[in-house]
C-alpha cells in the first residue's frame, strides 16, 4: 500500500527534506533536470519550507502525521482481513517508510507475487505513475523478480463511493447552499501530455465522460468519481461543482479552481458550503488545513459562514475491508483457483 508521503516531523529541516524529494521527482515537476533543480533547490525548498512547516505543525497530532497514522492503521487492518497468506506493507513514495525498504521486506520474505496499490483513487502520472515508476526502477535491480501487478485506479469503486456517501450523510445535505467536490489540482500541461488520442480540450465537456480515449485522464476520472457520488446521494446538477485545489505557480491548472468556486458562491449569497475531497483516502494537509482552515477563512472574508469538510475514508473498518477485497480481486493466483466476480 503506497501513499504520497509526509515529513518525518513538522520541523523546518524535515519539511525541507520532504519537499526536495517530492518536488525533484520528474513526474511531479516535469521541467528539464537543470530547471527543476534550480527551481526546487534554489527557490521552493529554501523559501517555502518554513511556511509549510507552520502548516504541518497545525496538522500534527499526538500520533504524528494523520496521513501516516491512518496508513499504518489501514495496513494493519488489511493484514488482518487477508490473513497469513498475505504480507501487507505500507510505503510512502517520499520519505519513510520508503518503497525501497518495503519491497526489500517482501522480497526477503520470498513472496510469490507483489500487488502494488497506490492509495490514490484517480490515476495521475505525478502520483500513481510515479509510484509505478519507482517500483519498476527498484525491482529491475533484482535478479529474481516475482510476479508484479499494479492497481492503476479505482475512481468509481462502489464500496469506496458508498463509504464517502455514508460520511456525507452525517450532514444535512439540503442544509447547504452548494456542495463542492474538490480534487487535488494538476497543471493543464500535464493533462495534455497524458493525452495519446488528441482528445484533451477538444470540447468543453471532454472530461465529463470516460471513454477509451481518456481512460487515463486524471480530470475525467475525477469527474467520474463525482458522478458516482452524486448518483449515490441523489444530488441534482445545480447542487454541486467539481473543482480543483492546491494550485502552485502562475501556469494554468485543471479548472475550475476551488478558490474561484468559493468566491462565486459567496457572490451569489451562499452561507454554507459542504466540501468533499475524494482524491484523498486519508485526511491530510490538503483537507484538514487547506479546506477546513484556509478555505473557511477565505469564505468568511467573502461574507460566507461555514465550510464543512466531509471526512475522508481514514481508518473506517469498511474501507479496510474494501481495500482487502480490491487486493483479492487483483490477485492472479487467487483468481485462477477461486474466481472472483469483478
Short mmCIF file of C-alpha atoms in Angstrom, two decimals:
data_model
loop_
_atom_site.label_atom_id
_atom_site.label_comp_id
_atom_site.label_asym_id
_atom_site.label_seq_id
_atom_site.Cartn_x
_atom_site.Cartn_y
_atom_site.Cartn_z
CA UNK A 1 0.00 0.00 0.00
CA UNK A 2 1.64 3.25 -1.10
CA UNK A 3 0.65 6.80 -0.22
CA UNK A 4 2.33 10.07 -1.17
CA UNK A 5 4.35 10.72 1.97
CA UNK A 6 4.86 13.14 4.80
CA UNK A 7 7.77 14.80 6.58
CA UNK A 8 9.24 12.85 9.49
CA UNK A 9 8.37 15.80 11.73
CA UNK A 10 6.95 19.30 11.33
CA UNK A 11 10.40 20.86 11.77
CA UNK A 12 11.63 23.14 9.00
CA UNK A 13 14.56 20.83 8.28
CA UNK A 14 12.41 17.73 7.85
CA UNK A 15 9.85 19.62 5.77
CA UNK A 16 12.63 20.96 3.51
CA UNK A 17 13.96 17.42 3.07
CA UNK A 18 10.49 16.16 2.16
CA UNK A 19 9.85 18.99 -0.30
CA UNK A 20 13.12 18.32 -2.09
CA UNK A 21 12.44 14.62 -2.56
CA UNK A 22 8.83 15.26 -3.57
CA UNK A 23 9.33 18.15 -5.98
CA UNK A 24 12.51 16.83 -7.61
CA UNK A 25 10.50 13.89 -8.93
CA UNK A 26 10.40 14.41 -12.71
CA UNK A 27 6.77 13.29 -12.78
CA UNK A 28 5.75 15.94 -10.23
CA UNK A 29 7.58 18.93 -11.71
CA UNK A 30 8.14 17.83 -15.28
CA UNK A 31 10.64 20.52 -16.23
CA UNK A 32 14.08 19.61 -17.63
CA UNK A 33 16.53 18.39 -14.97
CA UNK A 34 18.51 21.63 -14.63
CA UNK A 35 15.47 23.91 -14.49
CA UNK A 36 13.74 21.61 -11.99
CA UNK A 37 16.78 21.53 -9.68
CA UNK A 38 17.26 25.30 -9.80
CA UNK A 39 13.58 25.87 -9.04
CA UNK A 40 13.33 23.34 -6.21
CA UNK A 41 16.76 23.63 -4.58
CA UNK A 42 17.19 27.35 -5.18
CA UNK A 43 13.70 28.74 -4.66
CA UNK A 44 10.94 26.44 -3.42
CA UNK A 45 12.70 24.39 -0.73
CA UNK A 46 14.63 27.28 0.88
CA UNK A 47 11.74 29.76 0.89
CA UNK A 48 8.69 27.52 1.27
CA UNK A 49 9.92 25.09 3.92
CA UNK A 50 9.39 27.47 6.84
CA UNK A 51 5.85 28.37 5.80
CA UNK A 52 4.97 24.73 5.13
CA UNK A 53 6.43 23.70 8.50
CA UNK A 54 3.97 26.02 10.26
CA UNK A 55 1.10 24.33 8.43
CA UNK A 56 2.38 20.87 9.35
CA UNK A 57 2.52 21.94 12.99
CA UNK A 58 -1.20 22.74 12.76
CA UNK A 59 -1.78 19.31 11.25
CA UNK A 60 0.40 17.23 13.59
CA UNK A 61 -1.29 15.16 16.32
CA UNK A 62 -0.02 13.05 19.20
CA UNK A 63 0.02 10.17 16.70
CA UNK A 64 2.13 12.21 14.28
CA UNK A 65 1.09 12.88 10.70
CA UNK A 66 -2.55 11.80 10.08
CA UNK A 67 -1.63 10.53 6.61
CA UNK A 68 0.97 8.16 8.02
CA UNK A 69 -1.06 7.20 11.08
CA UNK A 70 -4.13 6.26 9.04
CA UNK A 71 -1.87 4.41 6.60
CA UNK A 72 -0.46 2.30 9.42
CA UNK A 73 -3.93 1.50 10.75
CA UNK A 74 -5.09 0.63 7.23
CA UNK A 75 -2.13 -1.68 6.60
CA UNK A 76 -2.62 -3.49 9.92
CA UNK A 77 -6.34 -3.86 9.26
CA UNK A 78 -5.86 -5.14 5.72
CA UNK A 79 -3.28 -7.63 7.01
CA UNK A 80 -5.83 -8.94 9.49
CA UNK A 81 -8.53 -9.15 6.81
CA UNK A 82 -6.30 -11.03 4.35
CA UNK A 83 -4.69 -13.39 6.84
CA UNK A 84 -1.32 -15.09 6.91
CA UNK A 85 -1.33 -15.99 3.22
CA UNK A 86 -0.55 -12.34 2.55
CA UNK A 87 2.11 -9.92 3.76
CA UNK A 88 0.99 -6.28 3.83
CA UNK A 89 3.47 -3.42 3.92
CA UNK A 90 2.87 0.33 3.97
CA UNK A 91 5.20 2.55 1.97
CA UNK A 92 5.44 6.25 1.17
CA UNK A 93 6.54 7.47 -2.22
CA UNK A 94 8.57 10.15 -0.43
CA UNK A 95 10.28 9.77 2.94
CA UNK A 96 9.54 6.89 5.29
CA UNK A 97 8.73 4.07 5.23
CA UNK A 98 10.22 4.08 1.76
CA UNK A 99 9.14 1.93 -1.17
CA UNK A 100 12.68 0.54 -1.21
CA UNK A 101 12.53 -0.67 2.40
CA UNK A 102 9.05 -2.17 1.99
CA UNK A 103 9.95 -4.00 -1.22
CA UNK A 104 13.05 -5.35 0.49
CA UNK A 105 10.90 -6.91 3.24
CA UNK A 106 8.61 -8.54 0.68
CA UNK A 107 11.46 -9.93 -1.39
CA UNK A 108 13.30 -11.25 1.67
CA UNK A 109 10.07 -12.97 2.71
CA UNK A 110 10.14 -14.74 -0.69
CA UNK A 111 6.64 -13.71 -1.71
CA UNK A 112 5.39 -15.21 -4.96
CA UNK A 113 3.56 -12.08 -6.14
CA UNK A 114 3.64 -8.36 -5.37
CA UNK A 115 0.46 -6.31 -5.75
CA UNK A 116 1.16 -2.58 -5.69
CA UNK A 117 -1.81 -0.48 -4.62
CA UNK A 118 -1.23 3.28 -4.67
CA UNK A 119 -3.65 4.99 -2.29
CA UNK A 120 -4.83 7.40 -5.00
CA UNK A 121 -8.29 6.56 -6.41
CA UNK A 122 -7.69 8.55 -9.61
CA UNK A 123 -4.67 7.94 -11.85
CA UNK A 124 -2.17 10.74 -12.46
CA UNK A 125 1.39 10.49 -13.69
CA UNK A 126 2.53 12.58 -10.71
CA UNK A 127 1.02 10.16 -8.17
CA UNK A 128 0.17 6.63 -9.29
CA UNK A 129 2.51 6.86 -12.27
CA UNK A 130 5.36 7.91 -10.01
CA UNK A 131 4.73 5.00 -7.64
CA UNK A 132 4.72 2.51 -10.51
CA UNK A 133 7.87 4.11 -11.95
CA UNK A 134 9.74 3.83 -8.64
CA UNK A 135 8.68 0.23 -8.04
CA UNK A 136 9.89 -0.77 -11.51
CA UNK A 137 13.14 1.16 -11.07
CA UNK A 138 13.89 -0.71 -7.86
CA UNK A 139 12.77 -4.16 -9.00
CA UNK A 140 14.82 -4.08 -12.20
CA UNK A 141 17.93 -4.35 -10.00
CA UNK A 142 16.77 -7.74 -8.69
CA UNK A 143 17.89 -10.95 -10.36
CA UNK A 144 14.69 -12.78 -9.41
CA UNK A 145 11.57 -10.66 -9.77
CA UNK A 146 8.24 -12.04 -8.50
CA UNK A 147 5.08 -11.59 -10.50
CA UNK A 148 4.09 -7.93 -10.13
CA UNK A 149 0.62 -6.48 -10.52
CA UNK A 150 -0.16 -2.77 -10.40
CA UNK A 151 -3.54 -1.40 -9.42
CA UNK A 152 -3.96 1.57 -11.73
CA UNK A 153 -7.05 3.32 -10.34
CA UNK A 154 -10.37 2.69 -8.63
CA UNK A 155 -12.09 6.03 -9.06
CA UNK A 156 -15.62 4.56 -9.14
CA UNK A 157 -15.05 1.53 -6.89
CA UNK A 158 -18.50 1.04 -5.41
CA UNK A 159 -17.50 0.22 -1.79
CA UNK A 160 -15.31 3.35 -1.68
CA UNK A 161 -18.08 5.51 -3.12
CA UNK A 162 -20.53 4.14 -0.54
CA UNK A 163 -18.24 4.99 2.38
CA UNK A 164 -17.74 8.56 1.15
CA UNK A 165 -21.52 8.81 0.73
CA UNK A 166 -22.11 7.47 4.24
CA UNK A 167 -19.72 10.08 5.62
CA UNK A 168 -21.67 12.76 3.75
CA UNK A 169 -24.98 11.58 5.15
CA UNK A 170 -23.78 12.67 8.59
CA UNK A 171 -24.58 16.16 7.30
CA UNK A 172 -27.90 17.65 6.26
CA UNK A 173 -27.12 17.86 2.54
CA UNK A 174 -30.13 20.06 1.85
CA UNK A 175 -28.94 22.49 4.51
CA UNK A 176 -26.02 23.64 2.34
CA UNK A 177 -26.16 26.29 -0.35
CA UNK A 178 -23.70 24.35 -2.52
CA UNK A 179 -21.58 21.19 -2.43
CA UNK A 180 -18.01 21.13 -3.77
CA UNK A 181 -16.14 18.04 -4.94
CA UNK A 182 -12.62 19.40 -4.61
CA UNK A 183 -9.77 17.32 -6.04
CA UNK A 184 -6.04 17.97 -5.88
CA UNK A 185 -5.04 20.10 -8.85
CA UNK A 186 -2.75 19.22 -11.73
CA UNK A 187 -1.14 21.51 -14.32
CA UNK A 188 -3.14 21.56 -17.55
CA UNK A 189 0.13 20.91 -19.36
CA UNK A 190 0.40 17.53 -17.63
CA UNK A 191 -3.17 16.64 -18.56
CA UNK A 192 -2.36 17.37 -22.20
CA UNK A 193 0.89 15.38 -22.04
CA UNK A 194 -1.01 12.30 -20.89
CA UNK A 195 -3.40 12.56 -23.83
CA UNK A 196 -2.50 10.00 -26.52
CA UNK A 197 -5.63 10.41 -28.63
CA UNK A 198 -5.85 14.16 -29.25
CA UNK A 199 -8.93 14.25 -27.02
CA UNK A 200 -7.87 16.76 -24.35
CA UNK A 201 -9.54 20.19 -24.63
CA UNK A 202 -11.17 19.33 -27.95
CA UNK A 203 -14.53 20.20 -26.42
CA UNK A 204 -15.78 21.97 -23.30
CA UNK A 205 -17.07 18.70 -21.86
CA UNK A 206 -14.20 16.37 -22.84
CA UNK A 207 -13.76 15.24 -19.23
CA UNK A 208 -17.42 14.62 -18.47
CA UNK A 209 -17.47 11.05 -19.79
CA UNK A 210 -14.87 8.27 -19.52
CA UNK A 211 -14.02 6.56 -22.81
CA UNK A 212 -11.14 4.61 -24.33
CA UNK A 213 -9.63 7.93 -25.41
CA UNK A 214 -9.46 9.50 -21.97
CA UNK A 215 -9.48 6.44 -19.70
CA UNK A 216 -6.22 7.56 -18.02
CA UNK A 217 -7.14 11.25 -17.82
CA UNK A 218 -6.96 12.44 -14.22
CA UNK A 219 -9.63 15.09 -14.72
CA UNK A 220 -12.01 12.65 -16.42
CA UNK A 221 -11.56 10.15 -13.58
CA UNK A 222 -12.25 12.91 -11.02
CA UNK A 223 -15.48 13.78 -12.82
CA UNK A 224 -16.38 10.08 -12.86
CA UNK A 225 -15.88 9.90 -9.08
CA UNK A 226 -18.15 12.92 -8.66
CA UNK A 227 -20.77 11.33 -10.93
CA UNK A 228 -20.74 8.13 -8.86
CA UNK A 229 -21.12 10.10 -5.63
CA UNK A 230 -23.91 12.41 -6.79
CA UNK A 231 -25.78 9.40 -8.18
CA UNK A 232 -25.46 7.63 -4.84
CA UNK A 233 -26.57 10.73 -2.92
CA UNK A 234 -29.29 11.76 -5.36
CA UNK A 235 -27.93 15.27 -5.92
CA UNK A 236 -29.14 17.48 -8.74
CA UNK A 237 -26.76 19.28 -11.12
CA UNK A 238 -27.38 22.67 -9.58
CA UNK A 239 -26.37 21.42 -6.12
CA UNK A 240 -22.69 20.72 -6.79
CA UNK A 241 -19.49 21.63 -8.66
CA UNK A 242 -16.38 19.57 -9.42
CA UNK A 243 -13.28 21.71 -8.84
CA UNK A 244 -9.54 21.53 -8.18
CA UNK A 245 -7.42 22.85 -5.31
CA UNK A 246 -3.74 23.20 -4.30
CA UNK A 247 -2.61 25.18 -7.34
CA UNK A 248 1.06 26.18 -7.28
CA UNK A 249 2.76 28.73 -9.53
CA UNK A 250 1.46 31.00 -12.30
CA UNK A 251 0.67 28.47 -15.03
CA UNK A 252 -2.82 27.17 -15.76
CA UNK A 253 -4.02 24.15 -13.79
CA UNK A 254 -7.13 22.00 -14.09
CA UNK A 255 -10.22 24.18 -13.76
CA UNK A 256 -12.36 25.40 -12.18
CA UNK A 257 -10.22 26.32 -9.18
CA UNK A 258 -11.82 25.60 -5.80
CA UNK A 259 -10.99 29.09 -4.56
CA UNK A 260 -12.80 30.61 -7.57
CA UNK A 261 -15.88 28.45 -6.96
CA UNK A 262 -15.94 29.53 -3.32
CA UNK A 263 -15.76 33.18 -4.40
CA UNK A 264 -18.53 32.69 -6.96
CA UNK A 265 -20.78 31.03 -4.38
CA UNK A 266 -20.15 33.85 -1.90
CA UNK A 267 -21.10 36.40 -4.56
CA UNK A 268 -24.38 34.51 -5.03
CA UNK A 269 -25.06 34.87 -1.31
CA UNK A 270 -24.12 31.35 -0.20
CA UNK A 271 -23.52 31.00 3.54
CA UNK A 272 -22.89 27.27 3.97
CA UNK A 273 -20.69 25.04 1.79
CA UNK A 274 -20.00 21.33 2.10
CA UNK A 275 -16.75 20.05 0.60
CA UNK A 276 -15.73 16.54 -0.41
CA UNK A 277 -12.08 15.79 -1.22
CA UNK A 278 -12.27 12.36 -2.91
CA UNK A 279 -8.70 12.40 -4.24
CA UNK A 280 -7.51 11.62 -0.71
CA UNK A 281 -8.29 8.38 1.13
CA UNK A 282 -6.91 9.86 4.37
CA UNK A 283 -7.29 13.34 5.78
CA UNK A 284 -4.08 15.31 5.45
CA UNK A 285 -2.67 18.81 4.94
CA UNK A 286 -4.82 19.40 1.87
CA UNK A 287 -8.05 18.55 3.67
CA UNK A 288 -7.60 19.45 7.34
CA UNK A 289 -5.65 22.67 6.78
CA UNK A 290 -6.33 23.81 3.22
CA UNK A 291 -10.07 23.13 3.18
CA UNK A 292 -11.15 23.30 6.82
CA UNK A 293 -8.94 26.25 7.78
CA UNK A 294 -7.77 28.25 4.75
CA UNK A 295 -10.95 27.98 2.68
CA UNK A 296 -13.03 28.65 5.78
CA UNK A 297 -11.11 31.88 6.35
CA UNK A 298 -11.44 32.89 2.67
CA UNK A 299 -15.17 32.20 2.71
CA UNK A 300 -15.69 34.25 5.87
CA UNK A 301 -13.82 37.19 4.35
CA UNK A 302 -16.19 37.00 1.38
CA UNK A 303 -19.25 37.05 3.60
CA UNK A 304 -19.83 33.31 3.99
CA UNK A 305 -20.20 31.45 7.26
CA UNK A 306 -19.36 27.75 7.21
CA UNK A 307 -17.17 25.46 5.10
CA UNK A 308 -17.68 21.89 6.32
CA UNK A 309 -15.45 19.01 5.26
CA UNK A 310 -16.78 15.52 4.60
CA UNK A 311 -14.27 13.26 6.41
CA UNK A 312 -12.11 11.02 4.27
CA UNK A 313 -12.01 7.22 4.49
CA UNK A 314 -9.24 7.23 7.10
CA UNK A 315 -9.41 4.09 9.31
CA UNK A 316 -13.05 3.24 8.63
CA UNK A 317 -13.43 -0.56 9.07
CA UNK A 318 -15.50 -0.67 5.86
CA UNK A 319 -12.61 0.99 3.99
CA UNK A 320 -10.17 -1.56 5.38
CA UNK A 321 -12.39 -4.38 4.11
CA UNK A 322 -12.88 -2.61 0.76
CA UNK A 323 -9.10 -2.41 0.25
CA UNK A 324 -8.68 -6.08 1.17
CA UNK A 325 -11.41 -7.04 -1.31
CA UNK A 326 -9.83 -4.91 -4.05
CA UNK A 327 -6.48 -6.61 -3.49
CA UNK A 328 -8.02 -10.08 -3.74
CA UNK A 329 -9.77 -9.06 -6.98
CA UNK A 330 -6.34 -8.12 -8.38
CA UNK A 331 -4.54 -11.24 -7.18
CA UNK A 332 -3.80 -13.50 -10.17
CA UNK A 333 -3.16 -16.65 -8.12
CA UNK A 334 -6.40 -16.25 -6.14
CA UNK A 335 -8.47 -15.57 -9.27
CA UNK A 336 -7.09 -18.61 -11.07
CA UNK A 337 -8.02 -21.01 -8.27
CA UNK A 338 -11.04 -19.24 -6.82
CA UNK A 339 -12.52 -16.80 -9.37
CA UNK A 340 -13.87 -13.54 -8.01
CA UNK A 341 -16.68 -11.64 -9.66
CA UNK A 342 -15.38 -8.18 -10.56
#
